[in-house]
Each structure stands twice: as structure tokens, then as C-alpha cells.
Short mmCIF file of C-alpha atoms in Angstrom, two decimals:
data_model
loop_
_atom_site.label_atom_id
_atom_site.label_comp_id
_atom_site.label_asym_id
_atom_site.label_seq_id
_atom_site.Cartn_x
_atom_site.Cartn_y
_atom_site.Cartn_z
CA UNK M 16 13.02 108.23 15.07
CA UNK M 17 16.27 106.28 15.63
CA UNK M 18 15.90 102.46 14.12
CA UNK M 19 16.19 101.79 17.85
CA UNK M 20 13.47 102.74 18.10
CA UNK M 21 11.42 100.43 15.96
CA UNK M 22 13.15 97.48 16.57
CA UNK M 23 11.53 97.75 20.52
CA UNK M 24 7.20 96.42 20.87
CA UNK M 25 4.67 98.90 19.50
CA UNK M 26 2.95 100.08 22.45
CA UNK M 27 -0.64 99.16 20.83
CA UNK M 28 0.30 95.16 19.31
CA UNK M 29 3.45 94.55 22.00
CA UNK M 30 4.07 91.75 18.57
CA UNK M 31 4.50 94.29 16.57
CA UNK M 32 8.00 95.90 16.11
CA UNK M 33 6.72 99.85 16.11
CA UNK M 34 6.54 102.26 13.55
CA UNK M 35 5.95 105.92 13.86
CA UNK M 36 6.09 106.51 17.46
CA UNK M 37 4.84 104.08 19.69
CA UNK M 38 2.22 102.63 16.37
CA UNK M 39 2.90 99.35 14.98
CA UNK M 40 2.41 100.10 10.98
CA UNK M 41 -1.14 99.09 10.60
CA UNK M 42 -2.14 101.19 13.22
CA UNK M 43 -0.46 103.81 11.68
CA UNK M 44 -1.72 102.84 7.77
CA UNK M 45 -5.93 102.76 9.90
CA UNK M 46 -4.84 105.98 11.76
CA UNK M 47 -3.50 107.57 8.76
CA UNK M 48 -6.87 106.12 6.23
CA UNK M 49 -9.30 107.63 8.70
CA UNK M 50 -7.53 111.13 8.58
CA UNK M 51 -7.63 110.47 4.78
CA UNK M 52 -11.68 109.69 4.98
CA UNK M 53 -12.47 112.69 7.10
CA UNK M 54 -10.07 115.28 5.24
CA UNK M 55 -12.31 114.47 2.39
CA UNK M 56 -15.49 114.63 3.84
CA UNK M 57 -15.28 117.62 5.37
CA UNK M 58 -14.05 119.13 1.45
CA UNK M 59 -17.07 117.72 0.02
CA UNK M 60 -19.30 119.11 2.64
CA UNK M 61 -20.08 115.82 4.71
CA UNK M 62 -19.18 113.89 7.71
CA UNK M 63 -16.83 110.88 8.03
CA UNK M 64 -19.94 109.33 9.00
CA UNK M 65 -21.45 109.31 6.00
CA UNK M 66 -18.39 107.42 4.50
CA UNK M 67 -18.77 104.87 6.82
CA UNK M 68 -22.12 104.19 6.32
CA UNK M 69 -22.05 103.75 2.23
CA UNK M 70 -19.35 101.70 3.15
CA UNK M 71 -21.23 99.72 5.14
CA UNK M 72 -24.63 100.39 2.97
CA UNK M 73 -22.51 98.88 -0.84
CA UNK M 74 -21.11 96.51 1.58
CA UNK M 75 -17.43 97.57 0.85
CA UNK M 76 -18.30 97.15 -2.96
CA UNK M 77 -18.08 99.32 -5.91
CA UNK M 78 -21.22 101.44 -6.05
CA UNK M 79 -21.24 100.54 -9.39
CA UNK M 80 -19.01 97.10 -10.66
CA UNK M 81 -20.21 96.04 -7.32
CA UNK M 82 -16.80 94.18 -6.81
CA UNK M 83 -14.87 94.17 -4.05
CA UNK M 84 -11.99 96.23 -4.62
CA UNK M 85 -8.51 94.22 -5.19
CA UNK M 86 -5.02 94.78 -5.91
CA UNK M 87 -1.30 94.21 -4.69
CA UNK M 88 -1.11 97.96 -4.10
CA UNK M 89 -2.84 100.35 -0.84
CA UNK M 90 -5.17 102.66 -3.40
CA UNK M 91 -6.15 100.02 -5.31
CA UNK M 92 -7.09 97.90 -2.44
CA UNK M 93 -9.87 100.59 -1.33
CA UNK M 94 -13.16 101.71 -2.05
CA UNK M 95 -12.55 105.90 -3.33
CA UNK M 96 -14.70 108.11 -2.54
CA UNK M 97 -17.16 109.71 -5.80
CA UNK M 98 -17.85 113.17 -6.03
CA UNK M 99 -20.00 115.28 -8.28
CA UNK M 100 -17.53 117.47 -9.64
CA UNK M 101 -19.51 120.52 -10.02
CA UNK M 102 -21.86 120.44 -6.84
CA UNK M 103 -18.61 119.05 -4.64
CA UNK M 104 -21.23 116.59 -3.32
CA UNK M 105 -19.88 113.57 -2.24
CA UNK M 106 -21.95 110.64 -4.03
CA UNK M 107 -20.44 106.86 -3.16
CA UNK M 108 -17.90 104.62 -3.24
CA UNK M 109 -15.91 103.91 -6.29
CA UNK M 110 -13.27 101.03 -7.20
CA UNK M 111 -9.94 103.05 -8.53
CA UNK M 112 -11.15 100.99 -11.62
CA UNK M 113 -14.87 102.65 -11.53
CA UNK M 114 -13.46 106.31 -10.46
CA UNK M 115 -10.74 106.38 -13.63
CA UNK M 116 -13.40 105.26 -15.91
CA UNK M 117 -16.44 108.01 -15.07
CA UNK M 118 -13.69 110.92 -15.14
CA UNK M 119 -12.50 109.66 -18.65
CA UNK M 120 -16.34 110.25 -19.20
CA UNK M 121 -16.01 112.94 -17.35
CA UNK M 122 -19.26 112.26 -15.77
CA UNK M 123 -21.08 112.55 -18.29
CA UNK M 124 -24.07 110.54 -18.82
CA UNK M 125 -24.59 111.30 -22.92
CA UNK M 126 -21.10 110.50 -23.36
CA UNK M 127 -21.83 107.27 -21.23
CA UNK M 128 -25.27 106.16 -22.71
CA UNK M 129 -23.08 106.98 -26.15
CA UNK M 130 -20.64 104.61 -25.10
CA UNK M 131 -23.16 102.27 -23.88
CA UNK M 132 -25.28 102.03 -27.95
CA UNK M 133 -21.59 102.16 -29.21
CA UNK M 134 -21.19 98.37 -27.40
CA UNK M 135 -24.11 97.83 -28.40
CA UNK M 136 -24.01 98.16 -31.64
CA UNK M 137 -20.87 95.83 -32.17
CA UNK M 138 -22.63 92.67 -30.37
CA UNK M 139 -25.60 94.06 -32.90
CA UNK M 140 -23.02 93.30 -35.53
CA UNK M 141 -21.29 91.01 -34.78
CA UNK M 142 -23.21 88.25 -32.68
CA UNK M 143 -26.04 89.18 -34.10
CA UNK M 144 -28.10 90.49 -31.53
CA UNK M 145 -30.84 92.33 -32.39
CA UNK M 146 -32.55 92.82 -28.56
CA UNK M 147 -30.13 94.69 -27.08
CA UNK M 148 -30.50 97.63 -28.96
CA UNK M 149 -34.18 98.16 -28.02
CA UNK M 150 -33.18 97.60 -24.03
CA UNK M 151 -30.42 99.88 -24.75
CA UNK M 152 -32.62 102.83 -26.52
#
């Protein structure tokens, strides 16, 4: 695409310059995001509507940490599609940190439970909090 085409106003938002064809950058980005959602949801055996329903149900927050994803980079500021690797099914939406964290624990409840006990043991030893171990056991 020639430079002259980008300098023309976008048809979607005339106050913005064109990015690709006739659309501005935010509209192109939004369309790419919708296509990404549709592709992944199809891969995990769900409709894109399940993604948007989960997004609404979770209030735009991560299903684990309950925070709205923020970040300087584009991928850090969006919720990720989490899926069960065994069944290849959609589970929910996670921030990048929680999604990577689950991946590092290989989606293992046993490993995650061991990590919780490990952190609780530190609290008992260094903070003198015996009631924590009762809640974890």
C-alpha cells in the first residue's frame, strides 16, 4: 500500500488516518482481535460467544487474580484464553501472568497445592502464623 493511501482519512473515523485499506489503526486492531478470538474458540470447541459471555461474567477481570490486565505491550493488556490441555476445552479468561503461572505448574493441582503448602510453611517459620497451615491442609 502506498504512503498516499495512509494519508487519506479513514472511512470508519474520518478524523484518523488510514492504516490498512480503508480503516484506522484501532479498527484494524479490533478486527484482528475478533478474528483471533473466533479462531481460538473454534480450536477449543466453543463459539466466540462463550468468550464474550466469560468476559462479561468475569467483569473483564482475570478468573484467578481478579485484576483487570494492564500493561504497556498490547498482549499484556488483554485477557488470554485459557484451555485444558488434556481435553482441549475452553476454561476461562486469565491475565498473562496467571496464564503463564498455570503453564509453569503444568496445570497440575498437585503441584499448585504443594506450592501453597511451601508458601504457608515459610509463613509459619518466619512469621509465626500456625493458623495458616490449618487452612491449607
